[in-house]
Short mmCIF file of C-alpha atoms in Angstrom, two decimals:
data_model
loop_
_atom_site.label_atom_id
_atom_site.label_comp_id
_atom_site.label_asym_id
_atom_site.label_seq_id
_atom_site.Cartn_x
_atom_site.Cartn_y
_atom_site.Cartn_z
CA MET A 21 96.54 75.43 104.24
CA ILE A 22 96.98 78.37 106.60
CA ARG A 23 93.89 80.51 107.01
CA GLY A 24 92.52 83.63 108.62
CA GLU A 25 94.89 85.58 110.77
CA GLN A 26 97.89 83.48 109.81
CA ALA A 27 97.16 83.99 106.11
CA ALA A 28 97.18 87.76 106.67
CA VAL A 29 100.50 87.45 108.49
CA ALA A 30 101.92 85.39 105.63
CA SER A 31 100.92 88.15 103.23
CA GLY A 32 102.58 90.62 105.59
CA VAL A 33 105.81 88.59 105.45
CA ARG A 34 105.93 89.09 101.69
CA THR A 35 105.26 92.81 102.04
CA LEU A 36 107.98 93.19 104.67
CA ARG A 37 110.43 91.14 102.57
CA LEU A 38 109.82 93.34 99.55
CA MET A 39 110.19 96.49 101.65
CA ALA A 40 113.45 95.13 103.05
CA GLY A 41 114.64 94.79 99.47
CA VAL A 42 115.60 91.12 99.68
CA THR A 43 114.75 88.30 97.32
CA VAL A 44 113.21 85.05 98.47
CA SER A 45 116.61 83.39 97.94
CA GLU A 46 118.39 85.97 100.08
CA PHE A 47 115.79 85.69 102.83
CA ALA A 48 116.01 81.90 102.71
CA SER A 49 119.77 82.14 103.26
CA MET A 50 119.30 84.55 106.18
CA THR A 51 116.69 82.43 107.93
CA GLY A 52 117.81 78.90 107.13
CA ARG A 53 114.48 78.18 105.44
CA SER A 54 114.19 76.77 101.95
CA VAL A 55 113.11 78.97 99.06
CA GLU A 56 110.18 76.60 98.47
CA TRP A 57 109.01 76.90 102.11
CA LEU A 58 109.10 80.71 101.98
CA ILE A 59 107.25 80.80 98.65
CA ALA A 60 104.57 78.49 100.08
CA LEU A 61 104.35 80.66 103.23
CA GLU A 62 103.90 83.86 101.23
CA ALA A 63 101.29 82.17 99.03
CA GLY A 64 99.43 80.86 102.07
CA THR A 65 99.70 77.24 100.95
CA LEU A 66 101.64 75.78 103.88
CA PRO A 67 99.58 73.29 105.86
CA PHE A 68 100.73 74.82 109.15
CA VAL A 69 103.04 77.51 110.46
CA SER A 70 103.49 78.35 114.12
CA GLU A 71 103.03 81.79 115.60
CA LYS A 72 106.63 81.61 116.82
CA GLN A 73 107.88 80.96 113.28
CA LEU A 74 105.87 83.90 111.96
CA ALA A 75 107.05 86.16 114.78
CA ASN A 76 110.68 85.24 114.13
CA LEU A 77 110.36 85.87 110.39
CA THR A 78 108.58 89.21 110.78
CA GLY A 79 111.02 90.25 113.50
CA GLU A 80 113.99 89.45 111.27
CA LEU A 81 112.49 91.46 108.43
CA CYS A 82 111.64 94.44 110.66
CA ASN A 83 115.19 94.46 112.00
CA LEU A 84 116.57 94.30 108.47
CA ILE A 85 114.34 97.18 107.38
CA ARG A 86 115.47 99.26 110.37
CA ARG A 87 119.12 98.59 109.59
CA ARG A 88 118.72 99.40 105.91
CA HIS A 89 116.48 102.42 106.37
CA ALA A 90 117.53 104.43 109.41
CA SER A 91 115.08 107.25 108.62
CA GLY A 92 111.91 107.39 110.70
CA GLY A 93 109.95 108.53 107.65
CA VAL A 94 110.84 105.35 105.81
CA THR A 95 109.80 103.27 108.82
CA GLY A 96 106.47 105.11 108.98
CA ALA A 97 105.88 104.53 105.29
CA ILE A 98 106.63 100.84 105.77
CA LEU A 99 104.09 100.66 108.60
CA GLY A 100 101.51 102.33 106.35
CA HIS A 101 102.13 99.89 103.51
CA LEU A 102 101.98 96.93 105.87
CA ARG A 103 98.73 98.23 107.42
CA GLU A 104 97.16 98.56 103.98
CA ASP A 105 98.45 95.16 102.90
CA VAL A 106 96.82 93.39 105.85
CA GLY A 107 93.61 95.33 105.20
CA LEU A 108 93.32 97.36 108.40
CA SER A 109 91.97 100.87 108.55
CA LEU A 110 94.02 103.49 110.34
CA GLU A 111 91.50 103.44 113.19
CA ALA A 112 91.54 99.65 113.56
CA ALA A 113 95.35 99.52 113.48
CA ALA A 114 95.62 102.29 116.06
CA ALA A 115 93.14 100.52 118.36
CA ALA A 116 95.02 97.21 118.02
CA ALA A 117 98.32 98.94 118.82
CA ASP A 118 96.87 100.97 121.71
CA THR A 119 97.66 104.31 120.10
CA THR A 120 95.65 107.10 118.52
CA PRO A 121 94.79 107.26 114.81
CA SER A 122 96.16 110.81 114.74
CA TYR A 123 99.58 109.79 116.04
CA LEU A 124 99.77 106.71 113.79
CA ARG A 125 98.82 108.87 110.77
CA LYS A 126 101.70 111.26 111.58
CA VAL A 127 104.15 108.38 112.01
CA GLU A 128 103.08 106.85 108.68
CA ALA A 129 103.45 110.26 106.99
CA GLY A 130 106.96 110.71 108.45
CA THR A 131 105.91 113.81 110.42
CA PHE A 132 106.80 112.08 113.70
CA ILE A 133 109.70 109.72 114.15
CA SER A 134 108.68 107.04 116.60
CA SER A 135 110.65 104.91 119.02
CA ARG A 136 111.68 101.36 118.23
CA SER A 137 109.26 100.08 120.86
CA TYR A 138 106.38 101.96 119.20
CA VAL A 139 107.28 100.52 115.77
CA ALA A 140 107.51 97.03 117.28
CA ARG A 141 104.13 97.42 119.02
CA VAL A 142 102.41 98.61 115.84
CA THR A 143 104.06 95.91 113.73
CA LYS A 144 102.93 93.20 116.14
CA ALA A 145 99.40 94.60 116.10
CA LEU A 146 99.40 94.63 112.29
CA VAL A 147 100.62 91.09 111.84
CA GLY A 148 98.69 89.72 114.83
CA VAL A 149 101.61 87.79 116.27
CA PRO A 150 102.22 87.78 120.02
CA GLU A 151 105.63 88.78 121.26
CA VAL A 152 108.10 85.92 121.29
CA ALA A 153 111.05 85.79 123.66
CA ARG A 154 114.30 86.58 121.93
#
């Protein structure tokens, strides 16, 4: 069973999938994974999942969210929900993403629209997955 950091990432996958507005079946079709595998991942009951697999899944979901929701305010709200879902305070998330809590708060509130690289950096910090070559 996956534990610790990977379990938090698995929970984040579910949050991102829901925010992207796709069902497990739709996401399975997009990724080539079985519905059963994705359900087990989201529940944290897989015996093992690699960081590369998690990075690919979260990357796919983040790209889908960006395509479906072009507004920066929506992206900020998604970051806020993801941060809360993985249990990080604003301060801890900002420190992990090498940004300030003030700026992250404004992005989450939709006051500032951030760059794609900023969103990617914060997302990676939230899910704890190192960057994977694309």
